[in-house]
mmCIF file with all atom_site columns, C-alpha atoms in Angstrom:
data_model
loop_
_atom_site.group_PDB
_atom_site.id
_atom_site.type_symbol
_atom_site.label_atom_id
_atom_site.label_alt_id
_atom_site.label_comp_id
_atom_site.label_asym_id
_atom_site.label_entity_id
_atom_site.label_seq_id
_atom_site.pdbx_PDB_ins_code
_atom_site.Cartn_x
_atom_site.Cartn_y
_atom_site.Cartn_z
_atom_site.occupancy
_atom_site.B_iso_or_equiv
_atom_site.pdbx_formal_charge
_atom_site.auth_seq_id
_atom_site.auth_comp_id
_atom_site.auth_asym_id
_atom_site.auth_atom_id
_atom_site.pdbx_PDB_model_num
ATOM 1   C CA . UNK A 1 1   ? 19.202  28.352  -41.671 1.00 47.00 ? 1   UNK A CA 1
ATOM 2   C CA . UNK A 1 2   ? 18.438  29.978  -38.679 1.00 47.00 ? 2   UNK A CA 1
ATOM 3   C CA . UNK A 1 3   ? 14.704  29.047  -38.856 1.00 50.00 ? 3   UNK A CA 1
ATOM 4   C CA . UNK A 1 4   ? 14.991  24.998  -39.458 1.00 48.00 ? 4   UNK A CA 1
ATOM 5   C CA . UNK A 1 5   ? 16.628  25.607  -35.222 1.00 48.00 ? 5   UNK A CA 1
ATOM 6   C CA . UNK A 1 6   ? 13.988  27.751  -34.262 1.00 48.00 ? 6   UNK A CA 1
ATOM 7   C CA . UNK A 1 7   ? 11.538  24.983  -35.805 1.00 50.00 ? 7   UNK A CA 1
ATOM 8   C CA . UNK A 1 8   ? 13.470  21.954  -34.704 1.00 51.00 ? 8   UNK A CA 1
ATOM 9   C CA . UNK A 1 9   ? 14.004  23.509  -30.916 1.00 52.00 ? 9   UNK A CA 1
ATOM 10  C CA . UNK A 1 10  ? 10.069  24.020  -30.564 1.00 52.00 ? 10  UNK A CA 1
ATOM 11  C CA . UNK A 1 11  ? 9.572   20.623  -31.730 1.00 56.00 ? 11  UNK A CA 1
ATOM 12  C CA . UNK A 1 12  ? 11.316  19.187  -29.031 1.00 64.00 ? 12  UNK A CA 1
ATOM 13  C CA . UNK A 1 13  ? 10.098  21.408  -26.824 1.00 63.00 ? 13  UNK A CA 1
ATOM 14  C CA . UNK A 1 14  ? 6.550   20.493  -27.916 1.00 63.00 ? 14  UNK A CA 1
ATOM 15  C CA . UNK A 1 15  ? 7.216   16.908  -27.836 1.00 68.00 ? 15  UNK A CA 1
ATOM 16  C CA . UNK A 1 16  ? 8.536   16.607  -24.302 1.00 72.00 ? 16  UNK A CA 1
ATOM 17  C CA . UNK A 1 17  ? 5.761   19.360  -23.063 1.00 67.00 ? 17  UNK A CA 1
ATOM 18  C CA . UNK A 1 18  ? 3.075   16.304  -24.665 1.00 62.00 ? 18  UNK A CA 1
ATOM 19  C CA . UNK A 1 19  ? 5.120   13.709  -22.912 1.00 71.00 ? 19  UNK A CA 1
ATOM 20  C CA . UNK A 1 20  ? 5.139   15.272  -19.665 1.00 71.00 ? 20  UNK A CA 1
ATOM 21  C CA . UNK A 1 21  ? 1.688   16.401  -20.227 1.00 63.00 ? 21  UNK A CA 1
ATOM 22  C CA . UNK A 1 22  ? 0.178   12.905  -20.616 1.00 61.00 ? 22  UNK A CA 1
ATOM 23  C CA . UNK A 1 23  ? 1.791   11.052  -18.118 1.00 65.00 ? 23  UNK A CA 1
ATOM 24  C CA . UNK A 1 24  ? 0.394   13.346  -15.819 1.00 64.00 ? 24  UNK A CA 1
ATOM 25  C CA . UNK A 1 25  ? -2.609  12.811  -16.913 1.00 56.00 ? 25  UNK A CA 1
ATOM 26  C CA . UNK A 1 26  ? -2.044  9.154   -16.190 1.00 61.00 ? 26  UNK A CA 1
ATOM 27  C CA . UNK A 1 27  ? -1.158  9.356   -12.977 1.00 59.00 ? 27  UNK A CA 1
ATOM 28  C CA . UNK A 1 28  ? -4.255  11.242  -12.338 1.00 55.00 ? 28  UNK A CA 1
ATOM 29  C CA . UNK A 1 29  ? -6.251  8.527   -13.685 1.00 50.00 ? 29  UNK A CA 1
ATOM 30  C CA . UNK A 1 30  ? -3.836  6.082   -11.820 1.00 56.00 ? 30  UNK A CA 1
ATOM 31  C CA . UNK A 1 31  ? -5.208  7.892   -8.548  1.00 56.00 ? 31  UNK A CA 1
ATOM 32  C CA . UNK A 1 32  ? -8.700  7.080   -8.609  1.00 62.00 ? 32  UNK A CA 1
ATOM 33  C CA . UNK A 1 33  ? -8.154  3.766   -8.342  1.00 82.00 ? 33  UNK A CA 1
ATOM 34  C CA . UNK A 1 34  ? -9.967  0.951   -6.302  1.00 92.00 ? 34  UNK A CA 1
ATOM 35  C CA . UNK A 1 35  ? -7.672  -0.019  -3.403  1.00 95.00 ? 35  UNK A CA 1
ATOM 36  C CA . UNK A 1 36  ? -6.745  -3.051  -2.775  1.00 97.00 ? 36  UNK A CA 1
ATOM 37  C CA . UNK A 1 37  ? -6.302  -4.876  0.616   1.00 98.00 ? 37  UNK A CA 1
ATOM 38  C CA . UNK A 1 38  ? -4.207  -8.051  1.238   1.00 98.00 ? 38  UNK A CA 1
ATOM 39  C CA . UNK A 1 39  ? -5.676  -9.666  4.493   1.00 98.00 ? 39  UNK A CA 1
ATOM 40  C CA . UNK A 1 40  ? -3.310  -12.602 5.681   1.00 98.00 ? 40  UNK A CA 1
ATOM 41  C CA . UNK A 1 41  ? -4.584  -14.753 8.313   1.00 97.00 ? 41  UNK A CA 1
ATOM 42  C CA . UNK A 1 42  ? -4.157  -18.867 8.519   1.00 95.00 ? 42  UNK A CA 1
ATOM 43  C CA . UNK A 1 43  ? -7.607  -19.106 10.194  1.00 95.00 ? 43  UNK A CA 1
ATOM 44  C CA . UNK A 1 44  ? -10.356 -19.423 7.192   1.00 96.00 ? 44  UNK A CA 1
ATOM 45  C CA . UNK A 1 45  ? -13.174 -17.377 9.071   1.00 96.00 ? 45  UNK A CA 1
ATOM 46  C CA . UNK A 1 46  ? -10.971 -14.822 10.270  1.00 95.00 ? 46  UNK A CA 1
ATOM 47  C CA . UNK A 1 47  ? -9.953  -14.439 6.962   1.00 96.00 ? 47  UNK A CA 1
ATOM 48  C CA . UNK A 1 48  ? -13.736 -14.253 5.458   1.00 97.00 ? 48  UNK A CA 1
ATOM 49  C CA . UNK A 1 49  ? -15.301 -12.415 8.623   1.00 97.00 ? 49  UNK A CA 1
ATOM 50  C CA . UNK A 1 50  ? -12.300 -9.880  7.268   1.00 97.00 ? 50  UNK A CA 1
ATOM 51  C CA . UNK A 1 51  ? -12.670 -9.727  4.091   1.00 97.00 ? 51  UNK A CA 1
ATOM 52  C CA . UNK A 1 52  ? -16.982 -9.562  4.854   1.00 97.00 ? 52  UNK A CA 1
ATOM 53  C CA . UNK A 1 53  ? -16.173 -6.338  6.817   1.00 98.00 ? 53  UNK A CA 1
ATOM 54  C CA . UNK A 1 54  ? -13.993 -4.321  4.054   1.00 98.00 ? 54  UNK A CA 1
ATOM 55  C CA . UNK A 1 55  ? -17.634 -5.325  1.822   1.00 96.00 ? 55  UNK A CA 1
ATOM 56  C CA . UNK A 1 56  ? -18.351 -1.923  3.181   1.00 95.00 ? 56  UNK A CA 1
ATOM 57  C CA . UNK A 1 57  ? -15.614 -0.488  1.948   1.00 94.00 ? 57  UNK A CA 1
ATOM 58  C CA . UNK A 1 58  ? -14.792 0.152   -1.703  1.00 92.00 ? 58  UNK A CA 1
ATOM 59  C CA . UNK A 1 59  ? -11.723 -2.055  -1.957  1.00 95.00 ? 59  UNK A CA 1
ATOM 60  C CA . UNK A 1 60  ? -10.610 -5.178  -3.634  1.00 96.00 ? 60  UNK A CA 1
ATOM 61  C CA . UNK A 1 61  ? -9.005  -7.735  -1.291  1.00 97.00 ? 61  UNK A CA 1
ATOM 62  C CA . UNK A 1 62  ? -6.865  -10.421 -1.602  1.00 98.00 ? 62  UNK A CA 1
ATOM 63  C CA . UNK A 1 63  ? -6.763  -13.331 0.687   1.00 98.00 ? 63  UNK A CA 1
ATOM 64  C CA . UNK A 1 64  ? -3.995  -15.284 1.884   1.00 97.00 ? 64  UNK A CA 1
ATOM 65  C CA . UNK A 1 65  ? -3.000  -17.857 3.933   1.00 96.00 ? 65  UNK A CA 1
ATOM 66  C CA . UNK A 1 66  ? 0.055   -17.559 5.924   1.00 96.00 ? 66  UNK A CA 1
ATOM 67  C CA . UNK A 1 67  ? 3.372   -15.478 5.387   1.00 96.00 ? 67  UNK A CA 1
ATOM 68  C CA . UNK A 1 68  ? 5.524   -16.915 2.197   1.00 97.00 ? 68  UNK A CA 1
ATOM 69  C CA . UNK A 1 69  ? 2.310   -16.333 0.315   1.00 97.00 ? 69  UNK A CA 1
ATOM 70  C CA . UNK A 1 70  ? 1.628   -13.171 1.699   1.00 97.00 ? 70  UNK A CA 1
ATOM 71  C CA . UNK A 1 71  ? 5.472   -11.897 0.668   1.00 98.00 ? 71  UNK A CA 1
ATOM 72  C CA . UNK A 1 72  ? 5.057   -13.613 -2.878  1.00 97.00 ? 72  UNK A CA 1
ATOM 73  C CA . UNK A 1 73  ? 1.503   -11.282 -3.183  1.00 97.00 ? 73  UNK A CA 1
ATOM 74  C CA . UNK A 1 74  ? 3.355   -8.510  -2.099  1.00 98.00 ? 74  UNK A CA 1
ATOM 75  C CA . UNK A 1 75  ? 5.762   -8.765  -4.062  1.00 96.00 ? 75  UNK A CA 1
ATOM 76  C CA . UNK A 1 76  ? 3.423   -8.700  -7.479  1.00 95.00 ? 76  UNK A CA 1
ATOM 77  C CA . UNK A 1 77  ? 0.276   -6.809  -7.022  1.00 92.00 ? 77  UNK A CA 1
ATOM 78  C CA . UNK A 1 78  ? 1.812   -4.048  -3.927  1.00 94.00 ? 78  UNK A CA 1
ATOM 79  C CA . UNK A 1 79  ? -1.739  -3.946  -2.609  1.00 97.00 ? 79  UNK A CA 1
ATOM 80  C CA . UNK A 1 80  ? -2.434  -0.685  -0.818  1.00 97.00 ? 80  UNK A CA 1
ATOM 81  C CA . UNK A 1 81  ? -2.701  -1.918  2.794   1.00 98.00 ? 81  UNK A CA 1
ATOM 82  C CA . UNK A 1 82  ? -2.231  -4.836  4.620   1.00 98.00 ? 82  UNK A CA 1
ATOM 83  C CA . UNK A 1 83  ? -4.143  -6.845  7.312   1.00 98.00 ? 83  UNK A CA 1
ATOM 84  C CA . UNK A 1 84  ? -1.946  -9.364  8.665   1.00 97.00 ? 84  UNK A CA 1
ATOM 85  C CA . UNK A 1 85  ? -2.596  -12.060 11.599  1.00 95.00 ? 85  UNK A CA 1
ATOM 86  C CA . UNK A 1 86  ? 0.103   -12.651 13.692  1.00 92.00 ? 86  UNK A CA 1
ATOM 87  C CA . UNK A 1 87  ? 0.023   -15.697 14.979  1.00 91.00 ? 87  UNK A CA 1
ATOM 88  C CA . UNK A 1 88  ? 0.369   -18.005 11.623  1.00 92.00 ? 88  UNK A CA 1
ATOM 89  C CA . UNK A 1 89  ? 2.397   -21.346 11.136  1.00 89.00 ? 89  UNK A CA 1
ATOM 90  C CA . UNK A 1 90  ? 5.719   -20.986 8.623   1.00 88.00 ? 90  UNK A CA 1
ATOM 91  C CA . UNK A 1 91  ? 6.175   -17.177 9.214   1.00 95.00 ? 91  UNK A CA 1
ATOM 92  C CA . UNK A 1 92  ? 4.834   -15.043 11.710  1.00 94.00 ? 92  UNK A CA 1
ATOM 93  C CA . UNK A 1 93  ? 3.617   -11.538 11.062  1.00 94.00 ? 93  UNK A CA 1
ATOM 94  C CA . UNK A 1 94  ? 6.240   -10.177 12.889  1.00 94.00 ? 94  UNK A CA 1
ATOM 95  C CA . UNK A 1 95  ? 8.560   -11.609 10.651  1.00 96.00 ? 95  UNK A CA 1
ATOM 96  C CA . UNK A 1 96  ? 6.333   -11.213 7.583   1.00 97.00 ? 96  UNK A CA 1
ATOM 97  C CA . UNK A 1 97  ? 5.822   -7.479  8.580   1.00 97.00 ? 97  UNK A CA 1
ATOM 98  C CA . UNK A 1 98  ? 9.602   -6.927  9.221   1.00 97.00 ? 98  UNK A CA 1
ATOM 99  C CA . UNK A 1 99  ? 10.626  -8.416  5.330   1.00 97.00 ? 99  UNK A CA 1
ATOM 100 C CA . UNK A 1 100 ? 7.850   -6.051  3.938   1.00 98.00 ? 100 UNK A CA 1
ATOM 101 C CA . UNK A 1 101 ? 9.215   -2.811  6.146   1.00 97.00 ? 101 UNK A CA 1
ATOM 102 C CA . UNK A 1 102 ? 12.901  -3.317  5.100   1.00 96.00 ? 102 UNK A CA 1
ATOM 103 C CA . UNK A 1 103 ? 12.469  -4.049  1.349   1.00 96.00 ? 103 UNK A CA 1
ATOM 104 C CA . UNK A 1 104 ? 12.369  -0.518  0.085   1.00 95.00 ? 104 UNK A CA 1
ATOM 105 C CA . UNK A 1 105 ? 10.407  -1.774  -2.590  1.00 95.00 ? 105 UNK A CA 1
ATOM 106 C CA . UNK A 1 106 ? 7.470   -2.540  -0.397  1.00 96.00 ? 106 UNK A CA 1
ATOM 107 C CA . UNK A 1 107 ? 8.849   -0.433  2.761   1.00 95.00 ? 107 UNK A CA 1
ATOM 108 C CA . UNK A 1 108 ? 5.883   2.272   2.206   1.00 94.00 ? 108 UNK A CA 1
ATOM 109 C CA . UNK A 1 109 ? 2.768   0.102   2.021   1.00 97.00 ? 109 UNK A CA 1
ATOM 110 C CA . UNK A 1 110 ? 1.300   0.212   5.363   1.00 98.00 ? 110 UNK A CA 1
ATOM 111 C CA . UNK A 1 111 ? 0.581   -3.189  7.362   1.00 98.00 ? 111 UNK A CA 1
ATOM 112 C CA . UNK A 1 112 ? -2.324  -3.075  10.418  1.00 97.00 ? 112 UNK A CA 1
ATOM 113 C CA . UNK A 1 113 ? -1.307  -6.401  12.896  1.00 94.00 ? 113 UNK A CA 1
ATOM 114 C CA . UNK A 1 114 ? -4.591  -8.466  13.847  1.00 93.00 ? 114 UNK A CA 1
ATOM 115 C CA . UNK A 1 115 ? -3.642  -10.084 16.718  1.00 86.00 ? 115 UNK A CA 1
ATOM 116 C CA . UNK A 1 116 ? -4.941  -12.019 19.539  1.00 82.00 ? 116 UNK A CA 1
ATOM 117 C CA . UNK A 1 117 ? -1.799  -10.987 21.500  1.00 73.00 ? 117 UNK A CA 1
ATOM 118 C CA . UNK A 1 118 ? -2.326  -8.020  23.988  1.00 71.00 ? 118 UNK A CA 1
ATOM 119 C CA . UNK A 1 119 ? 0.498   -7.784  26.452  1.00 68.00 ? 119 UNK A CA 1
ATOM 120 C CA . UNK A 1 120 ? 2.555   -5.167  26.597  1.00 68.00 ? 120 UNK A CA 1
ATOM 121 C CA . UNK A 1 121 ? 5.992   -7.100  24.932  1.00 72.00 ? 121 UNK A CA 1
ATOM 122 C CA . UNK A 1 122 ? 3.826   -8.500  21.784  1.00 74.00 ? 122 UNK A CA 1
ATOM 123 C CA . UNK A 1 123 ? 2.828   -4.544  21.218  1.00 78.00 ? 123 UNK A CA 1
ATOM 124 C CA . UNK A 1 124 ? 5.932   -3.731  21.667  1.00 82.00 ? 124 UNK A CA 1
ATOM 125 C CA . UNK A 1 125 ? 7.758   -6.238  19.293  1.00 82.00 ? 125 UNK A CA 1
ATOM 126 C CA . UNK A 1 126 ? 4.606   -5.384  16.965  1.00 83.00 ? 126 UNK A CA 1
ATOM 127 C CA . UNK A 1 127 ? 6.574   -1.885  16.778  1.00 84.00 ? 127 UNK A CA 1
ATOM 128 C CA . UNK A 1 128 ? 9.616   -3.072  16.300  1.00 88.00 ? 128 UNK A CA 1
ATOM 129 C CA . UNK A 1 129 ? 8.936   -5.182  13.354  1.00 91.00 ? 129 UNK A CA 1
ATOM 130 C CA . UNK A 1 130 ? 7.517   -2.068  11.829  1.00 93.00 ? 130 UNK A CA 1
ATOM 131 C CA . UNK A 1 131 ? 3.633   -2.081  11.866  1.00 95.00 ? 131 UNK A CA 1
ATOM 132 C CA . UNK A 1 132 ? 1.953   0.898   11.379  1.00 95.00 ? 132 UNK A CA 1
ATOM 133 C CA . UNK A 1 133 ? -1.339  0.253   13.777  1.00 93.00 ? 133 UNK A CA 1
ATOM 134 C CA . UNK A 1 134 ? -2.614  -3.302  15.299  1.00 88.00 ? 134 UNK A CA 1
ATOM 135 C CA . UNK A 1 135 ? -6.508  -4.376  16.140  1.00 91.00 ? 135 UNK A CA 1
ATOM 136 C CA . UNK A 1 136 ? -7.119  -6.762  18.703  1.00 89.00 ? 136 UNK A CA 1
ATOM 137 C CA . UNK A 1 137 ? -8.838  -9.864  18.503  1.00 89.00 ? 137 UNK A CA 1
ATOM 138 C CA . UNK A 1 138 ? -11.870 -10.143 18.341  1.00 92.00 ? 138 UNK A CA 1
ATOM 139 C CA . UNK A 1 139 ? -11.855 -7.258  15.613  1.00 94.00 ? 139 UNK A CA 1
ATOM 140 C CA . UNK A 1 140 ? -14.468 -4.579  16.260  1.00 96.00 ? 140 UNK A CA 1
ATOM 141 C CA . UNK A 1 141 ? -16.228 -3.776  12.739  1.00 97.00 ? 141 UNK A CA 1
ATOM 142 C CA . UNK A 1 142 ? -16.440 -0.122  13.424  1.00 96.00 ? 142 UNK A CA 1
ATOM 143 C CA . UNK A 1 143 ? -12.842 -0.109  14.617  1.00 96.00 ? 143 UNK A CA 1
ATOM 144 C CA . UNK A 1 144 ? -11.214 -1.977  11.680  1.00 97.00 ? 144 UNK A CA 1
ATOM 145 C CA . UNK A 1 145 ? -13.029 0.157   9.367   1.00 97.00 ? 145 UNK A CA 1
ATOM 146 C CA . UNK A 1 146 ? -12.146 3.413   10.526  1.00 96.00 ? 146 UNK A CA 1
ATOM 147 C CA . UNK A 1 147 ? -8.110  2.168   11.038  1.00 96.00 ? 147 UNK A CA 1
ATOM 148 C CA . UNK A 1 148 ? -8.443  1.138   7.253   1.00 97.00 ? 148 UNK A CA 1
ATOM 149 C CA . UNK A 1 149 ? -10.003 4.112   6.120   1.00 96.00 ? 149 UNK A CA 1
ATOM 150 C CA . UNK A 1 150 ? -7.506  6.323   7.686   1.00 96.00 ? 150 UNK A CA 1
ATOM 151 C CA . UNK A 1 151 ? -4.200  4.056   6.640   1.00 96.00 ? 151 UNK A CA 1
ATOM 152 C CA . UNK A 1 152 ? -5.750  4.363   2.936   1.00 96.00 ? 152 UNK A CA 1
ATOM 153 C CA . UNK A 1 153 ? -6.397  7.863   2.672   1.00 94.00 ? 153 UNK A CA 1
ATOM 154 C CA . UNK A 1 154 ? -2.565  8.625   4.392   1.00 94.00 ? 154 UNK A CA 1
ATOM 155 C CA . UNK A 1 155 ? -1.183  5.874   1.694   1.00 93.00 ? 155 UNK A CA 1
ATOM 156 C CA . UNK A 1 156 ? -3.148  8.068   -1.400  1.00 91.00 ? 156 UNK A CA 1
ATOM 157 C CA . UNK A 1 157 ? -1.784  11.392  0.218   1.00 90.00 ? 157 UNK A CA 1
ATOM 158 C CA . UNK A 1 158 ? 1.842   10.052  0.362   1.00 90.00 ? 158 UNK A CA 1
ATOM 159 C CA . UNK A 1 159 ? 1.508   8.444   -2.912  1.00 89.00 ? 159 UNK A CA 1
ATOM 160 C CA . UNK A 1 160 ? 0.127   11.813  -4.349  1.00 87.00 ? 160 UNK A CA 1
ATOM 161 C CA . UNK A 1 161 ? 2.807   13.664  -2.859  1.00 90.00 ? 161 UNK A CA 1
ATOM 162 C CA . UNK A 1 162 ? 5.621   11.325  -4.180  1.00 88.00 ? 162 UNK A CA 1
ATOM 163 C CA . UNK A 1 163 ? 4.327   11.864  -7.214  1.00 86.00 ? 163 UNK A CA 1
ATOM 164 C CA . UNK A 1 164 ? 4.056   15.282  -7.198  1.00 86.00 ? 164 UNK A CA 1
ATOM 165 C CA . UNK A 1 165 ? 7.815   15.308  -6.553  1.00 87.00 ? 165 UNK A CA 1
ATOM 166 C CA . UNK A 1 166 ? 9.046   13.088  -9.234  1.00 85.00 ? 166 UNK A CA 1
ATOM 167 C CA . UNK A 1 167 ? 6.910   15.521  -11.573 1.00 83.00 ? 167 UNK A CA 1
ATOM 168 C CA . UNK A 1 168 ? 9.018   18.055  -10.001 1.00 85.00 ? 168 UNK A CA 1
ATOM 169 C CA . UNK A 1 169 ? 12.334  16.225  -10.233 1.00 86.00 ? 169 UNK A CA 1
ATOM 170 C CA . UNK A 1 170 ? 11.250  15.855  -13.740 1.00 84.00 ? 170 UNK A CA 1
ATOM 171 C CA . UNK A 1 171 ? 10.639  19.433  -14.667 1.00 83.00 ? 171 UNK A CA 1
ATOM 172 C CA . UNK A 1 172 ? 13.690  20.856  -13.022 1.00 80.00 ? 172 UNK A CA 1
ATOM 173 C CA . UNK A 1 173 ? 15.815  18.832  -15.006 1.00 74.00 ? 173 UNK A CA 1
#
């Protein structure tokens, strides 16, 4: 009698051990993956002088237009970065960057402003709507692709380390 609990107990414990085990193992596969960049702009060769920069980069991107179809993007893939113009009919990135900031969904996938704009008030409201950095135009290659290399590898460290947590969340349980 007292062995079928010993058995039955180690099962379990076995089970959930494999269970935690693999998913793990997952999400260390899940790391390695390509990143992918959403660049919004409503100009068509900003958007492909963009996207022919980040070539040097190994990334996927994923063009759009102006702001709704930016959010609806956002809202299915949660690419790993965003370039986003901010001067676009419909929505502007300030507003586009302000829905993506305050969704906590979405709130931790960093957003670079391209703008035009260089006085001190459209930096400033850039802020406030909750960019995390802003290139002006006309974008410097060497520039954008240092900013994007940087806001990628902090994205993969804070992803890493909120996964590290849940696994601890998990295990304390």
């Amino acid at each position: 009698y007292g062995y079928y609990y010993l058995i039955s107990g180690t099962k379990n414990y076995l089970t959930e051990f494999w269970e935690k085990f693999m998913s793990r193992i997952e999400n260390q596969l899940n790391e390695n993956k390509t990143p992918t960049i959403l660049v919004v702009d409503d100009n068509q060769q900003n958007l492909e002088l963009l996207q022919a920069y980040l070539e040097d980069i190994d990334c996927r991107t994923i063009p759009a237009g102006d702001g709704p179809e930016a959010l609806e993007i956002v809202s299915q893939n949660r690419p790993d970065l965003i370039l986003l113009d901010v001067m676009m009919p419909n929505m502007s990135g300030f507003e586009v960057c302000k829905r993506i900031k305050t969704d906590p969904k979405t709130e931790n996938i960093p957003v670079i402003m391209v703008t035009a704009l260089n006085e001190f008030g459209d930096i400033e409201r850039s802020i406030d709507s909750g960019t995390d950095d802003f290139l002006s135009k006309p974008v410097n290659k060497l520039e954008l692709l240092t900013r994007v290399k940087t806001m990628l590898k902090l994205k993969h460290l804070s992803d890493k380390l909120e996964r590290t947590l849940a696994y601890l969340r998990e295990i304390e349980k």
